[in-house]
Structures are given as structure tokens and as C-alpha cells.
Amino acid sequence: MTDLPTFERSPILPNEVEDKEIWQPRWHCFCCQDTGQIQAHLVSLIIPDYDHNRDRIPVCQGCNKFDNYHLKEYGVLDLRFDLYICKKLDAIARDGWKKTTEQQFEKYKKQLDIATGQIAQAHSLAVANRTSNDEREVQQRKAEIEAISPQEWKAMNESYLVGKKDE
């Protein structure tokens, strides 16, 4: 055993923001995701054998977010990607994002449909397994509940759930 401490996770964003990120990204430019550096999978559409570890950094001309222009002095930036190419790459990335989200929605919809079907099937089995005596008892209890007046509901609420006022 080691004497190392154990930490709990410390997320930067709460879960609802992380979940929202799946469906609606925070960036505006899909070409570079607001970093100024064109995403490697998009660069490979223009430079098929692109190696992000060895090749120059392709700079997005669509949003002008790249803020390391001091690197220009060292010749490490690839400025061949003009506005037209960046806009085309942005459109390709947006389309890919749209298709991905549609697939995710379809996946979740299928899961929901399966779960709903299982619940309905379980309910119908429970109803089908009732005897006529059970069914009569269910209908009688339902009628009794429906016959309770609003005043009686209020009295029961105060008595059982809220507690008596004099206690």
C-alpha cells in the first residue's frame, strides 16, 4: 500500500453544462473550435499525410482567433489555408456535428422506445394476470379514491403528511 491520498473529482463545469456541450458547442468556428488552429481531422482533408507532431501549424483564417503570431517569426505557421478553405472546412465540420447529434438523438429515442415498451409490456402482463376478483377490487378502490372530496384530501394531507397543527 502507498501513503498517497485519494481525491474526489473536481470538475470545472457542472454536469448540466457538460451535457449541454454534447448538443450545443460553445465555440463559434467549427474549423478551429475557436482556438485559431485548424482541427487535425479537417487539415487531413487538405493534406492527406498531415502529421500534427511534425508539420507546420495550420492557422484558421475564418475567425482570426489564433493569438500566437509570435510563432510566425519562427516559420511554424501554415498560412496557406485561406478564408474560402476555412469556410468550407467549417461547413464540413458543422455538417458532421449535425449528423453526430442526430445519431445520438436516434440512439436515445430507441432506448426510450425500448424502455417504454418494456414498461407497457410489464403493465399489460400485470393487468392480464389479474383475476376477475382482483379487477373488481381494483375498480372498487379506484372508485373510492375518486369519490374523496377536496376537503377530505386537505384534511388527510394535514393529518398524515404535514402533521397536526397542535403538535
mmCIF file of C-alpha atoms in Angstrom:
data_model
loop_
_atom_site.group_PDB
_atom_site.id
_atom_site.type_symbol
_atom_site.label_atom_id
_atom_site.label_comp_id
_atom_site.label_asym_id
_atom_site.label_seq_id
_atom_site.Cartn_x
_atom_site.Cartn_y
_atom_site.Cartn_z
ATOM 1 C CA MET A 1 0.000 0.000 0.000
ATOM 2 C CA THR A 2 1.073 3.528 -0.670
ATOM 3 C CA ASP A 3 0.555 6.546 1.504
ATOM 4 C CA LEU A 4 -0.945 8.573 -1.317
ATOM 5 C CA PRO A 5 -4.149 10.464 -0.603
ATOM 6 C CA THR A 6 -7.345 9.870 -2.572
ATOM 7 C CA PHE A 7 -9.110 12.907 -4.013
ATOM 8 C CA GLU A 8 -12.643 13.255 -5.275
ATOM 9 C CA ARG A 9 -13.198 14.559 -8.771
ATOM 10 C CA SER A 10 -13.061 18.327 -9.147
ATOM 11 C CA PRO A 11 -14.866 19.164 -12.406
ATOM 12 C CA ILE A 12 -14.533 22.618 -13.885
ATOM 13 C CA LEU A 13 -18.061 22.605 -15.297
ATOM 14 C CA PRO A 14 -21.226 21.283 -13.660
ATOM 15 C CA ASN A 15 -22.868 18.260 -15.303
ATOM 16 C CA GLU A 16 -25.686 20.173 -16.954
ATOM 17 C CA VAL A 17 -23.164 22.285 -18.853
ATOM 18 C CA GLU A 18 -21.221 19.175 -19.854
ATOM 19 C CA ASP A 19 -24.412 17.547 -21.099
ATOM 20 C CA LYS A 20 -25.337 20.714 -22.964
ATOM 21 C CA GLU A 21 -21.906 20.700 -24.619
ATOM 22 C CA ILE A 22 -22.835 17.494 -26.426
ATOM 23 C CA TRP A 23 -25.774 19.128 -28.155
ATOM 24 C CA GLN A 24 -24.671 22.732 -28.446
ATOM 25 C CA PRO A 25 -20.955 23.517 -28.532
ATOM 26 C CA ARG A 26 -19.716 26.777 -27.076
ATOM 27 C CA TRP A 27 -17.421 27.589 -29.995
ATOM 28 C CA HIS A 28 -18.492 29.603 -32.988
ATOM 29 C CA CYS A 29 -15.954 28.449 -35.580
ATOM 30 C CA PHE A 30 -16.165 24.716 -36.272
ATOM 31 C CA CYS A 31 -12.981 24.826 -38.357
ATOM 32 C CA CYS A 32 -10.748 25.560 -35.351
ATOM 33 C CA GLN A 33 -13.222 25.362 -32.448
ATOM 34 C CA ASP A 34 -12.224 28.944 -31.564
ATOM 35 C CA THR A 35 -8.572 28.032 -30.982
ATOM 36 C CA GLY A 36 -7.248 29.522 -34.212
ATOM 37 C CA GLN A 37 -5.572 26.216 -35.082
ATOM 38 C CA ILE A 38 -7.460 24.187 -37.675
ATOM 39 C CA GLN A 39 -8.544 20.808 -36.305
ATOM 40 C CA ALA A 40 -6.240 17.971 -37.410
ATOM 41 C CA HIS A 41 -9.024 15.821 -38.873
ATOM 42 C CA LEU A 42 -10.014 18.750 -41.098
ATOM 43 C CA VAL A 43 -6.415 19.506 -42.094
ATOM 44 C CA SER A 44 -6.055 15.899 -43.235
ATOM 45 C CA LEU A 45 -8.808 16.571 -45.810
ATOM 46 C CA ILE A 46 -6.455 19.090 -47.467
ATOM 47 C CA ILE A 47 -3.107 17.496 -46.550
ATOM 48 C CA PRO A 48 -3.757 13.713 -46.558
ATOM 49 C CA ASP A 49 -0.465 12.758 -44.887
ATOM 50 C CA TYR A 50 -0.576 15.600 -42.327
ATOM 51 C CA ASP A 51 1.400 14.920 -39.141
ATOM 52 C CA HIS A 52 0.448 17.354 -36.386
ATOM 53 C CA ASN A 53 3.645 16.492 -34.493
ATOM 54 C CA ARG A 54 5.989 17.432 -37.344
ATOM 55 C CA ASP A 55 4.180 19.743 -39.762
ATOM 56 C CA ARG A 56 3.545 23.473 -39.515
ATOM 57 C CA ILE A 57 0.510 24.648 -37.551
ATOM 58 C CA PRO A 58 -2.378 25.412 -39.937
ATOM 59 C CA VAL A 59 -3.984 28.714 -38.928
ATOM 60 C CA CYS A 60 -7.691 29.383 -39.389
ATOM 61 C CA GLN A 61 -8.437 32.488 -41.450
ATOM 62 C CA GLY A 62 -12.191 32.249 -40.793
ATOM 63 C CA CYS A 63 -12.261 33.627 -37.280
ATOM 64 C CA ASN A 64 -8.770 35.096 -36.641
ATOM 65 C CA LYS A 65 -8.617 33.545 -33.165
ATOM 66 C CA PHE A 66 -5.003 32.397 -33.369
ATOM 67 C CA ASP A 67 -3.144 34.555 -30.864
ATOM 68 C CA ASN A 68 0.379 33.105 -31.097
ATOM 69 C CA TYR A 69 1.510 35.208 -34.030
ATOM 70 C CA HIS A 70 4.944 35.465 -32.462
ATOM 71 C CA LEU A 71 5.330 31.898 -33.811
ATOM 72 C CA LYS A 72 5.147 33.410 -37.307
ATOM 73 C CA GLU A 73 8.707 34.656 -36.798
ATOM 74 C CA TYR A 74 9.890 31.073 -36.354
ATOM 75 C CA GLY A 75 8.180 29.826 -39.502
ATOM 76 C CA VAL A 76 5.992 27.267 -37.746
ATOM 77 C CA LEU A 77 2.632 28.549 -39.003
ATOM 78 C CA ASP A 78 0.977 27.279 -42.158
ATOM 79 C CA LEU A 79 -0.867 30.250 -43.640
ATOM 80 C CA ARG A 80 -1.890 28.561 -46.917
ATOM 81 C CA PHE A 81 -5.426 27.933 -45.635
ATOM 82 C CA ASP A 82 -7.308 30.975 -46.925
ATOM 83 C CA LEU A 83 -10.762 32.203 -45.885
ATOM 84 C CA TYR A 84 -12.517 30.154 -48.591
ATOM 85 C CA ILE A 85 -10.895 26.883 -47.449
ATOM 86 C CA CYS A 86 -11.595 27.634 -43.774
ATOM 87 C CA LYS A 87 -15.260 28.360 -44.526
ATOM 88 C CA LYS A 88 -15.517 25.065 -46.446
ATOM 89 C CA LEU A 89 -13.890 23.175 -43.550
ATOM 90 C CA ASP A 90 -16.249 24.941 -41.131
ATOM 91 C CA ALA A 91 -19.254 23.776 -43.191
ATOM 92 C CA ILE A 92 -17.920 20.194 -43.283
ATOM 93 C CA ALA A 93 -17.395 20.183 -39.502
ATOM 94 C CA ARG A 94 -20.866 21.664 -38.869
ATOM 95 C CA ASP A 95 -22.434 19.002 -41.058
ATOM 96 C CA GLY A 96 -20.502 16.292 -39.198
ATOM 97 C CA TRP A 97 -21.648 17.739 -35.875
ATOM 98 C CA LYS A 98 -25.253 17.789 -37.067
ATOM 99 C CA LYS A 99 -25.081 14.149 -38.187
ATOM 100 C CA THR A 100 -23.493 13.112 -34.895
ATOM 101 C CA THR A 101 -26.190 14.807 -32.817
ATOM 102 C CA GLU A 102 -28.928 13.294 -34.996
ATOM 103 C CA GLN A 103 -27.408 9.847 -34.427
ATOM 104 C CA GLN A 104 -27.259 10.495 -30.675
ATOM 105 C CA PHE A 105 -30.910 11.581 -30.605
ATOM 106 C CA GLU A 106 -31.922 8.493 -32.589
ATOM 107 C CA LYS A 107 -29.952 6.274 -30.209
ATOM 108 C CA TYR A 108 -31.603 7.804 -27.142
ATOM 109 C CA LYS A 109 -35.028 7.714 -28.798
ATOM 110 C CA LYS A 110 -34.610 3.982 -29.491
ATOM 111 C CA GLN A 111 -33.537 3.402 -25.893
ATOM 112 C CA LEU A 112 -36.564 5.355 -24.665
ATOM 113 C CA ASP A 113 -38.886 3.437 -27.000
ATOM 114 C CA ILE A 114 -37.466 0.125 -25.759
ATOM 115 C CA ALA A 115 -37.860 1.181 -22.101
ATOM 116 C CA THR A 116 -41.398 2.449 -22.736
ATOM 117 C CA GLY A 117 -42.272 -0.794 -24.495
ATOM 118 C CA GLN A 118 -40.909 -2.847 -21.600
ATOM 119 C CA ILE A 119 -42.946 -0.837 -19.105
ATOM 120 C CA ALA A 120 -46.101 -1.197 -21.201
ATOM 121 C CA GLN A 121 -45.484 -4.916 -21.580
ATOM 122 C CA ALA A 122 -44.982 -5.337 -17.827
ATOM 123 C CA HIS A 123 -48.147 -3.349 -17.151
ATOM 124 C CA SER A 124 -50.188 -5.375 -19.632
ATOM 125 C CA LEU A 125 -48.865 -8.609 -18.102
ATOM 126 C CA ALA A 126 -49.868 -7.402 -14.649
ATOM 127 C CA VAL A 127 -53.341 -6.491 -15.903
ATOM 128 C CA ALA A 128 -53.627 -9.763 -17.855
ATOM 129 C CA ASN A 129 -52.694 -11.784 -14.765
ATOM 130 C CA ARG A 130 -55.487 -10.237 -12.685
ATOM 131 C CA THR A 131 -58.362 -12.444 -11.815
ATOM 132 C CA SER A 132 -61.896 -11.112 -12.134
ATOM 133 C CA ASN A 133 -61.909 -10.754 -8.357
ATOM 134 C CA ASP A 134 -58.661 -8.694 -8.493
ATOM 135 C CA GLU A 135 -60.095 -6.497 -11.246
ATOM 136 C CA ARG A 136 -63.270 -5.871 -9.249
ATOM 137 C CA GLU A 137 -61.184 -4.916 -6.200
ATOM 138 C CA VAL A 138 -59.023 -2.505 -8.277
ATOM 139 C CA GLN A 139 -62.123 -0.849 -9.737
ATOM 140 C CA GLN A 140 -63.676 -0.548 -6.277
ATOM 141 C CA ARG A 141 -60.539 1.108 -4.819
ATOM 142 C CA LYS A 142 -60.370 3.447 -7.805
ATOM 143 C CA ALA A 143 -63.999 4.486 -7.309
ATOM 144 C CA GLU A 144 -63.399 5.071 -3.594
ATOM 145 C CA ILE A 145 -60.386 7.303 -4.297
ATOM 146 C CA GLU A 146 -62.232 9.260 -6.981
ATOM 147 C CA ALA A 147 -65.106 9.852 -4.526
ATOM 148 C CA ILE A 148 -62.908 11.647 -1.960
ATOM 149 C CA SER A 149 -63.775 15.340 -1.805
ATOM 150 C CA PRO A 150 -61.138 18.096 -1.927
ATOM 151 C CA GLN A 151 -61.861 18.924 1.714
ATOM 152 C CA GLU A 152 -61.175 15.326 2.730
ATOM 153 C CA TRP A 153 -57.903 15.342 0.721
ATOM 154 C CA LYS A 154 -56.845 18.521 2.528
ATOM 155 C CA ALA A 155 -57.682 17.007 5.927
ATOM 156 C CA MET A 156 -55.734 13.831 5.126
ATOM 157 C CA ASN A 157 -52.783 15.899 3.909
ATOM 158 C CA GLU A 158 -52.697 17.919 7.118
ATOM 159 C CA SER A 159 -53.161 14.846 9.270
ATOM 160 C CA TYR A 160 -50.692 12.461 7.640
ATOM 161 C CA LEU A 161 -48.173 14.444 5.652
ATOM 162 C CA VAL A 162 -47.912 17.883 7.215
ATOM 163 C CA GLY A 163 -48.695 16.904 10.772
ATOM 164 C CA LYS A 164 -51.270 18.213 13.164
ATOM 165 C CA LYS A 165 -51.097 21.912 13.932
ATOM 166 C CA ASP A 166 -51.467 21.444 17.695
ATOM 167 C CA GLU A 167 -48.489 19.066 17.970
#
